[in-house]
Amino acid sequence: MARVLILHSGEGPIRGAEVVVLTMLELFRGRHAIRLVTDHEGLVAEARAHGHAVEHWTFPGARSPKLTWARLRTTVVAGLRLWRLIRRERIELVHVNNGHYAQLMVLPALLAGVPWLVHLHATLSRRTQFLFGIYCADRIVAVSNMVHRAWQGFPRVLRKCRTVYNTLPVFADPAPVPRSAFGIAADRFVIVFAGLLTPAKAVDVAIAAVAHLVRRGRPVHLLVVGDGPERDRLAAMAEGLPVTFAGYRRDVPGIFAGSADVVVLPSRTTESFGLVLLEAAHAGVPRIGSTGGGIPEVIADGEDGLLFPIDDAAALADRIERLMDDPALGGPAGRRTPRRGLHRRLLACRVPRGAGDELARTPRRTARRALARLGDIVLTPLAFVAGKLLRGR
């Protein structure tokens, strides 16, 4: 049984990265001793409700993209506090979820000699990954190859990267939520979007696609599940169209199972994976996604869903029409539950390749690991700066 510390950064409602943490806690229950440290209040409440050990810490300024005094102080203070926790609980692996708090682990990793990994759920620029110290980790786990490719050209870091696709949440599915609960007629073809209402999610493309279908005389209805800064603008855009905004909901799988005829994810290039696509497949609902980001790694076009070009509302409308005319396009493949995922491969990522059994904390291995990490801390930024200077010429 491994002793694992999960360090998670986040804010706002429970979203994909938090669902992954909750899934890990459930999957590892009884198999590994897991401790969770996070500043996400919703995740703290949810984890405690399921009986998991969690500590609510705050990290002032740690997420700042600038080197402020608050951030530097937090890095040192939190690093020493984490070091004490690691020694007290005899932690064997640290899992930094999201990546923004990777900087907090650089010091305790050097002092304690414990292996650690960073789990990236979103695309971050190479500059941001340097700024937050992500390159210092023993492993960098990406949720898709798209996220993984950020380190192309840096072999010292790239050799530590692995792609591990997300897996489905393990909690019991909620009861199906019928479309009548949202005032949608039974004869409508219901298109469901679920996610944060931001420009990157491109809900405006889904609304424009509905406008195309209405002009073609198609009986469709778009159900938007989620909230965010784009809510008012999208509501104004959807005025006069068959579009319902359901707000933030925790029973998304139940909505898929009881209301959806198709689930769409029209995101632009920043979508790294799309956990809702797995939930839709589990509910037996056809899926349509854009070709942006990591979505093509989740949907095989024409086999277990359909893809359309980014920002092309007419193409999305065409794909929806194809499903309306031929529901079999969703196919049996679109109704399978994806099983290749985090719970089977994560612990295999806990030490660098070829490092041997480095969980044993002998002084020699601890010193060797510390030297390797110091090399990462010094040499990788030098390579980054040199590359910048050469390209500048």
mmCIF file of C-alpha atoms in Angstrom, residues 3-289:
data_model
loop_
_atom_site.group_PDB
_atom_site.id
_atom_site.type_symbol
_atom_site.label_atom_id
_atom_site.label_comp_id
_atom_site.label_asym_id
_atom_site.label_seq_id
_atom_site.Cartn_x
_atom_site.Cartn_y
_atom_site.Cartn_z
ATOM 1 C CA ARG A 3 1.254 6.509 0.845
ATOM 2 C CA VAL A 4 0.258 9.205 -1.635
ATOM 3 C CA LEU A 5 -0.224 12.947 -1.188
ATOM 4 C CA ILE A 6 -2.433 14.754 -3.724
ATOM 5 C CA LEU A 7 -1.870 18.529 -3.948
ATOM 6 C CA HIS A 8 -4.673 20.192 -5.922
ATOM 7 C CA SER A 9 -5.210 23.787 -7.022
ATOM 8 C CA GLY A 10 -8.593 25.068 -8.137
ATOM 9 C CA GLU A 11 -11.468 27.440 -7.593
ATOM 10 C CA GLY A 12 -15.128 27.803 -8.502
ATOM 11 C CA PRO A 13 -17.501 24.874 -9.075
ATOM 12 C CA ILE A 14 -16.527 21.209 -9.264
ATOM 13 C CA ARG A 15 -15.212 20.632 -12.801
ATOM 14 C CA GLY A 16 -13.236 17.993 -14.669
ATOM 15 C CA ALA A 17 -9.969 18.248 -12.694
ATOM 16 C CA GLU A 18 -11.849 17.979 -9.397
ATOM 17 C CA VAL A 19 -13.886 15.025 -10.676
ATOM 18 C CA VAL A 20 -10.611 13.270 -11.531
ATOM 19 C CA VAL A 21 -9.355 13.795 -7.955
ATOM 20 C CA LEU A 22 -12.585 12.421 -6.488
ATOM 21 C CA THR A 23 -12.370 9.453 -8.849
ATOM 22 C CA MET A 24 -8.792 8.723 -7.752
ATOM 23 C CA LEU A 25 -9.804 8.893 -4.094
ATOM 24 C CA GLU A 26 -12.567 6.355 -4.685
ATOM 25 C CA LEU A 27 -10.530 4.038 -6.891
ATOM 26 C CA PHE A 28 -7.585 3.983 -4.472
ATOM 27 C CA ARG A 29 -9.765 3.548 -1.362
ATOM 28 C CA GLY A 30 -8.472 0.578 0.610
ATOM 29 C CA ARG A 31 -5.607 0.044 -1.840
ATOM 30 C CA HIS A 32 -3.442 3.064 -1.029
ATOM 31 C CA ALA A 33 -3.290 5.596 1.802
ATOM 32 C CA ILE A 34 -4.266 8.902 0.192
ATOM 33 C CA ARG A 35 -4.097 12.374 1.715
ATOM 34 C CA LEU A 36 -5.515 15.389 -0.112
ATOM 35 C CA VAL A 37 -4.312 18.977 0.359
ATOM 36 C CA THR A 38 -6.245 21.618 -1.603
ATOM 37 C CA ASP A 39 -7.476 25.200 -1.572
ATOM 38 C CA HIS A 40 -10.681 24.256 -3.451
ATOM 39 C CA GLU A 41 -13.523 24.621 -0.947
ATOM 40 C CA GLY A 42 -16.010 22.615 -2.996
ATOM 41 C CA LEU A 43 -13.554 19.737 -3.357
ATOM 42 C CA VAL A 44 -12.850 19.794 0.390
ATOM 43 C CA ALA A 45 -16.564 19.458 1.162
ATOM 44 C CA GLU A 46 -17.104 16.742 -1.449
ATOM 45 C CA ALA A 47 -14.090 14.684 -0.344
ATOM 46 C CA ARG A 48 -15.069 14.876 3.323
ATOM 47 C CA ALA A 49 -18.634 13.871 2.455
ATOM 48 C CA HIS A 50 -17.216 10.657 0.986
ATOM 49 C CA GLY A 51 -15.050 9.988 4.039
ATOM 50 C CA HIS A 52 -11.626 10.920 2.651
ATOM 51 C CA ALA A 53 -8.752 12.560 4.556
ATOM 52 C CA VAL A 54 -8.395 16.141 3.303
ATOM 53 C CA GLU A 55 -6.693 19.303 4.553
ATOM 54 C CA HIS A 56 -7.831 22.757 3.439
ATOM 55 C CA TRP A 57 -4.769 24.971 2.943
ATOM 56 C CA THR A 58 -4.560 28.396 1.325
ATOM 57 C CA PHE A 59 -1.687 29.551 -0.891
ATOM 58 C CA PRO A 60 -1.761 33.379 -1.250
ATOM 59 C CA GLY A 61 -0.388 34.563 -4.570
ATOM 60 C CA ALA A 62 0.778 31.104 -5.679
ATOM 61 C CA ARG A 63 -1.223 31.205 -8.916
ATOM 62 C CA SER A 64 0.046 34.649 -9.917
ATOM 63 C CA PRO A 65 1.749 34.769 -13.336
ATOM 64 C CA LYS A 66 4.210 37.287 -11.856
ATOM 65 C CA LEU A 67 7.018 36.833 -9.326
ATOM 66 C CA THR A 68 5.399 38.765 -6.472
ATOM 67 C CA TRP A 69 6.600 38.837 -2.855
ATOM 68 C CA ALA A 70 3.415 37.046 -1.780
ATOM 69 C CA ARG A 71 4.109 34.272 -4.241
ATOM 70 C CA LEU A 72 7.772 33.897 -3.195
ATOM 71 C CA ARG A 73 6.825 33.846 0.496
ATOM 72 C CA THR A 74 4.084 31.281 -0.106
ATOM 73 C CA THR A 75 6.472 29.089 -2.103
ATOM 74 C CA VAL A 76 8.917 28.909 0.811
ATOM 75 C CA VAL A 77 6.383 28.690 3.664
ATOM 76 C CA ALA A 78 4.122 26.166 1.930
ATOM 77 C CA GLY A 79 7.142 24.182 0.735
ATOM 78 C CA LEU A 80 8.441 23.765 4.282
ATOM 79 C CA ARG A 81 4.968 22.886 5.518
ATOM 80 C CA LEU A 82 4.614 20.248 2.803
ATOM 81 C CA TRP A 83 8.073 18.890 3.677
ATOM 82 C CA ARG A 84 6.994 18.422 7.297
ATOM 83 C CA LEU A 85 3.769 16.716 6.176
ATOM 84 C CA ILE A 86 5.696 14.389 3.848
ATOM 85 C CA ARG A 87 8.072 13.363 6.634
ATOM 86 C CA ARG A 88 5.350 13.005 9.276
ATOM 87 C CA GLU A 89 3.068 10.865 7.077
ATOM 88 C CA ARG A 90 5.966 9.035 5.410
ATOM 89 C CA ILE A 91 4.618 9.983 1.977
ATOM 90 C CA GLU A 92 6.027 7.879 -0.884
ATOM 91 C CA LEU A 93 4.588 9.802 -3.853
ATOM 92 C CA VAL A 94 3.282 13.347 -4.361
ATOM 93 C CA HIS A 95 0.703 13.951 -7.077
ATOM 94 C CA VAL A 96 0.372 17.649 -8.029
ATOM 95 C CA ASN A 97 -2.976 17.937 -9.780
ATOM 96 C CA ASN A 98 -3.401 20.787 -12.320
ATOM 97 C CA GLY A 99 0.184 22.050 -12.225
ATOM 98 C CA HIS A 100 -0.164 25.565 -10.819
ATOM 99 C CA TYR A 101 1.243 24.492 -7.451
ATOM 100 C CA ALA A 102 4.184 22.522 -8.840
ATOM 101 C CA GLN A 103 6.446 25.348 -7.637
ATOM 102 C CA LEU A 104 5.471 24.501 -4.047
ATOM 103 C CA MET A 105 6.914 20.988 -4.414
ATOM 104 C CA VAL A 106 10.395 21.894 -5.709
ATOM 105 C CA LEU A 107 11.852 22.602 -2.252
ATOM 106 C CA PRO A 108 10.213 19.687 -0.327
ATOM 107 C CA ALA A 109 11.128 17.277 -3.126
ATOM 108 C CA LEU A 110 14.784 18.273 -2.790
ATOM 109 C CA LEU A 111 14.703 18.046 1.013
ATOM 110 C CA ALA A 112 12.674 14.841 1.371
ATOM 111 C CA GLY A 113 13.802 13.022 -1.770
ATOM 112 C CA VAL A 114 10.242 11.911 -2.476
ATOM 113 C CA PRO A 115 9.220 11.243 -6.123
ATOM 114 C CA TRP A 116 6.528 13.525 -7.471
ATOM 115 C CA LEU A 117 4.480 13.996 -10.603
ATOM 116 C CA VAL A 118 2.467 16.817 -12.130
ATOM 117 C CA HIS A 119 -0.891 15.952 -13.679
ATOM 118 C CA LEU A 120 -1.867 18.464 -16.405
ATOM 119 C CA HIS A 121 -5.562 18.780 -17.299
ATOM 120 C CA ALA A 122 -5.239 21.798 -19.571
ATOM 121 C CA THR A 123 -2.938 23.278 -22.152
ATOM 122 C CA LEU A 124 -0.368 25.603 -20.627
ATOM 123 C CA SER A 125 2.217 27.557 -22.575
ATOM 124 C CA ARG A 126 5.836 26.467 -22.273
ATOM 125 C CA ARG A 127 6.593 29.774 -20.549
ATOM 126 C CA THR A 128 3.859 29.124 -17.961
ATOM 127 C CA GLN A 129 5.150 25.611 -17.324
ATOM 128 C CA PHE A 130 8.605 27.033 -16.686
ATOM 129 C CA LEU A 131 7.194 29.773 -14.467
ATOM 130 C CA PHE A 132 5.383 27.259 -12.239
ATOM 131 C CA GLY A 133 8.287 24.821 -12.094
ATOM 132 C CA ILE A 134 6.441 21.980 -13.807
ATOM 133 C CA TYR A 135 9.584 20.886 -15.645
ATOM 134 C CA CYS A 136 11.177 19.950 -12.273
ATOM 135 C CA ALA A 137 8.811 17.032 -11.620
ATOM 136 C CA ASP A 138 9.922 13.400 -11.917
ATOM 137 C CA ARG A 139 6.918 12.732 -14.144
ATOM 138 C CA ILE A 140 4.651 15.011 -16.175
ATOM 139 C CA VAL A 141 1.339 13.263 -16.839
ATOM 140 C CA ALA A 142 -0.842 14.804 -19.563
ATOM 141 C CA VAL A 143 -4.516 13.975 -20.128
ATOM 142 C CA SER A 144 -3.984 13.965 -23.902
ATOM 143 C CA ASN A 145 -1.206 13.955 -26.472
ATOM 144 C CA MET A 146 -2.130 17.539 -27.281
ATOM 145 C CA VAL A 147 -1.089 18.595 -23.756
ATOM 146 C CA HIS A 148 1.960 16.328 -23.937
ATOM 147 C CA ARG A 149 3.282 18.026 -27.085
ATOM 148 C CA ALA A 150 4.038 21.277 -25.217
ATOM 149 C CA TRP A 151 7.532 19.930 -24.461
ATOM 150 C CA GLN A 152 8.526 19.021 -27.999
ATOM 151 C CA GLY A 153 12.103 20.159 -28.542
ATOM 152 C CA PHE A 154 13.107 19.703 -24.891
ATOM 153 C CA PRO A 155 14.235 16.066 -24.649
ATOM 154 C CA ARG A 156 15.356 16.415 -21.019
ATOM 155 C CA VAL A 157 11.751 17.172 -20.030
ATOM 156 C CA LEU A 158 9.992 15.197 -22.753
ATOM 157 C CA ARG A 159 11.492 11.910 -21.527
ATOM 158 C CA LYS A 160 9.575 12.428 -18.269
ATOM 159 C CA CYS A 161 6.207 13.012 -19.993
ATOM 160 C CA ARG A 162 3.446 10.421 -20.298
ATOM 161 C CA THR A 163 -0.107 10.606 -21.642
ATOM 162 C CA VAL A 164 -2.708 8.977 -19.377
ATOM 163 C CA TYR A 165 -6.291 9.438 -20.525
ATOM 164 C CA ASN A 166 -8.975 10.233 -17.967
ATOM 165 C CA THR A 167 -11.348 7.539 -16.831
ATOM 166 C CA LEU A 168 -15.010 7.729 -15.885
ATOM 167 C CA PRO A 169 -16.123 8.805 -12.404
ATOM 168 C CA VAL A 170 -16.921 5.810 -10.214
ATOM 169 C CA PHE A 171 -19.816 7.281 -8.270
ATOM 170 C CA ALA A 172 -23.306 5.860 -8.757
ATOM 171 C CA ASP A 173 -25.108 7.476 -11.674
ATOM 172 C CA PRO A 174 -27.933 9.797 -10.620
ATOM 173 C CA ALA A 175 -31.473 9.033 -11.715
ATOM 174 C CA PRO A 176 -32.294 10.034 -15.322
ATOM 175 C CA VAL A 177 -33.582 13.609 -15.587
ATOM 176 C CA PRO A 178 -36.414 13.812 -18.163
ATOM 177 C CA ARG A 179 -36.552 16.636 -20.686
ATOM 178 C CA SER A 180 -39.917 17.651 -19.276
ATOM 179 C CA ALA A 181 -38.037 18.890 -16.180
ATOM 180 C CA PHE A 182 -36.701 21.693 -18.413
ATOM 181 C CA GLY A 183 -39.998 22.333 -20.192
ATOM 182 C CA ILE A 184 -38.828 20.682 -23.424
ATOM 183 C CA ALA A 185 -41.483 18.943 -25.540
ATOM 184 C CA ALA A 186 -41.223 15.178 -26.008
ATOM 185 C CA ASP A 187 -41.054 15.446 -29.823
ATOM 186 C CA ARG A 188 -37.956 17.672 -29.834
ATOM 187 C CA PHE A 189 -34.500 16.418 -30.774
ATOM 188 C CA VAL A 190 -32.521 17.538 -27.727
ATOM 189 C CA ILE A 191 -28.930 18.723 -28.144
ATOM 190 C CA VAL A 192 -27.068 19.019 -24.840
ATOM 191 C CA PHE A 193 -23.968 21.040 -24.062
ATOM 192 C CA ALA A 194 -22.450 20.723 -20.567
ATOM 193 C CA GLY A 195 -19.524 22.806 -19.397
ATOM 194 C CA LEU A 196 -18.222 26.189 -18.337
ATOM 195 C CA LEU A 197 -19.644 29.049 -20.386
ATOM 196 C CA THR A 198 -16.437 30.648 -21.658
ATOM 197 C CA PRO A 199 -15.344 31.717 -25.159
ATOM 198 C CA ALA A 200 -13.092 28.639 -25.412
ATOM 199 C CA LYS A 201 -16.092 26.298 -25.107
ATOM 200 C CA ALA A 202 -17.695 27.910 -28.202
ATOM 201 C CA VAL A 203 -21.304 27.568 -27.072
ATOM 202 C CA ASP A 204 -22.055 30.367 -29.539
ATOM 203 C CA VAL A 205 -21.259 27.876 -32.332
ATOM 204 C CA ALA A 206 -23.849 25.457 -30.948
ATOM 205 C CA ILE A 207 -26.441 28.252 -30.795
ATOM 206 C CA ALA A 208 -25.651 29.284 -34.377
ATOM 207 C CA ALA A 209 -26.020 25.623 -35.447
ATOM 208 C CA VAL A 210 -29.480 25.527 -33.834
ATOM 209 C CA ALA A 211 -30.416 28.653 -35.792
ATOM 210 C CA HIS A 212 -29.387 26.839 -39.003
ATOM 211 C CA LEU A 213 -31.522 23.826 -38.090
ATOM 212 C CA VAL A 214 -34.551 25.950 -37.194
ATOM 213 C CA ARG A 215 -34.371 27.633 -40.602
ATOM 214 C CA ARG A 216 -34.330 24.154 -42.151
ATOM 215 C CA GLY A 217 -37.522 23.289 -40.262
ATOM 216 C CA ARG A 218 -35.890 20.789 -37.907
ATOM 217 C CA PRO A 219 -37.584 20.234 -34.482
ATOM 218 C CA VAL A 220 -34.521 20.733 -32.280
ATOM 219 C CA HIS A 221 -33.891 22.132 -28.808
ATOM 220 C CA LEU A 222 -30.532 23.070 -27.271
ATOM 221 C CA LEU A 223 -30.108 22.477 -23.537
ATOM 222 C CA VAL A 224 -27.107 24.369 -22.103
ATOM 223 C CA VAL A 225 -25.975 22.978 -18.750
ATOM 224 C CA GLY A 226 -23.437 25.120 -16.924
ATOM 225 C CA ASP A 227 -22.648 28.683 -15.994
ATOM 226 C CA GLY A 228 -19.877 31.182 -16.569
ATOM 227 C CA PRO A 229 -18.908 34.663 -17.745
ATOM 228 C CA GLU A 230 -20.490 34.184 -21.191
ATOM 229 C CA ARG A 231 -23.973 33.447 -19.829
ATOM 230 C CA ASP A 232 -25.579 36.854 -20.546
ATOM 231 C CA ARG A 233 -24.050 37.214 -24.010
ATOM 232 C CA LEU A 234 -25.109 33.709 -25.002
ATOM 233 C CA ALA A 235 -28.615 34.238 -23.637
ATOM 234 C CA ALA A 236 -28.972 37.384 -25.755
ATOM 235 C CA MET A 237 -27.688 35.510 -28.816
ATOM 236 C CA ALA A 238 -30.208 32.681 -28.221
ATOM 237 C CA GLU A 239 -33.240 34.949 -27.848
ATOM 238 C CA GLY A 240 -36.117 33.648 -29.977
ATOM 239 C CA LEU A 241 -34.436 30.260 -30.508
ATOM 240 C CA PRO A 242 -35.321 26.928 -28.831
ATOM 241 C CA VAL A 243 -32.495 27.166 -26.281
ATOM 242 C CA THR A 244 -32.764 26.528 -22.525
ATOM 243 C CA PHE A 245 -30.088 27.532 -20.005
ATOM 244 C CA ALA A 246 -30.216 25.112 -17.073
ATOM 245 C CA GLY A 247 -27.375 26.654 -15.054
ATOM 246 C CA TYR A 248 -24.802 24.721 -13.057
ATOM 247 C CA ARG A 249 -25.916 21.147 -12.276
ATOM 248 C CA ARG A 250 -24.275 18.210 -10.482
ATOM 249 C CA ASP A 251 -26.518 15.605 -12.178
ATOM 250 C CA VAL A 252 -25.066 15.935 -15.685
ATOM 251 C CA PRO A 253 -24.880 12.136 -16.283
ATOM 252 C CA GLY A 254 -28.568 11.913 -15.355
ATOM 253 C CA ILE A 255 -29.401 14.695 -17.831
ATOM 254 C CA PHE A 256 -27.477 12.846 -20.551
ATOM 255 C CA ALA A 257 -29.317 9.598 -19.794
ATOM 256 C CA GLY A 258 -32.792 11.084 -19.508
ATOM 257 C CA SER A 259 -32.876 14.090 -21.841
ATOM 258 C CA ALA A 260 -30.152 14.063 -24.512
ATOM 259 C CA ASP A 261 -30.414 12.818 -28.077
ATOM 260 C CA VAL A 262 -26.877 14.027 -28.740
ATOM 261 C CA VAL A 263 -24.119 15.673 -26.667
ATOM 262 C CA VAL A 264 -22.033 18.343 -28.390
ATOM 263 C CA LEU A 265 -18.647 19.779 -27.444
ATOM 264 C CA PRO A 266 -17.862 22.558 -29.958
ATOM 265 C CA SER A 267 -14.739 23.794 -28.134
ATOM 266 C CA ARG A 268 -11.981 25.731 -29.777
ATOM 267 C CA THR A 269 -8.285 24.758 -29.622
ATOM 268 C CA THR A 270 -7.909 24.923 -25.815
ATOM 269 C CA GLU A 271 -9.977 21.801 -25.049
ATOM 270 C CA SER A 272 -7.493 19.293 -23.681
ATOM 271 C CA PHE A 273 -9.735 16.249 -23.294
ATOM 272 C CA GLY A 274 -13.464 16.650 -22.602
ATOM 273 C CA LEU A 275 -14.598 14.429 -19.720
ATOM 274 C CA VAL A 276 -18.240 15.006 -20.674
ATOM 275 C CA LEU A 277 -17.610 12.979 -23.827
ATOM 276 C CA LEU A 278 -16.819 9.927 -21.681
ATOM 277 C CA GLU A 279 -19.939 10.539 -19.604
ATOM 278 C CA ALA A 280 -22.029 10.770 -22.774
ATOM 279 C CA ALA A 281 -20.605 7.478 -24.074
ATOM 280 C CA HIS A 282 -21.355 5.848 -20.732
ATOM 281 C CA ALA A 283 -24.963 7.087 -20.947
ATOM 282 C CA GLY A 284 -25.289 5.646 -24.471
ATOM 283 C CA VAL A 285 -25.706 9.058 -26.120
ATOM 284 C CA PRO A 286 -24.130 9.925 -29.517
ATOM 285 C CA ARG A 287 -21.409 12.577 -29.399
ATOM 286 C CA ILE A 288 -20.329 15.366 -31.712
ATOM 287 C CA GLY A 289 -17.154 17.344 -31.075
#
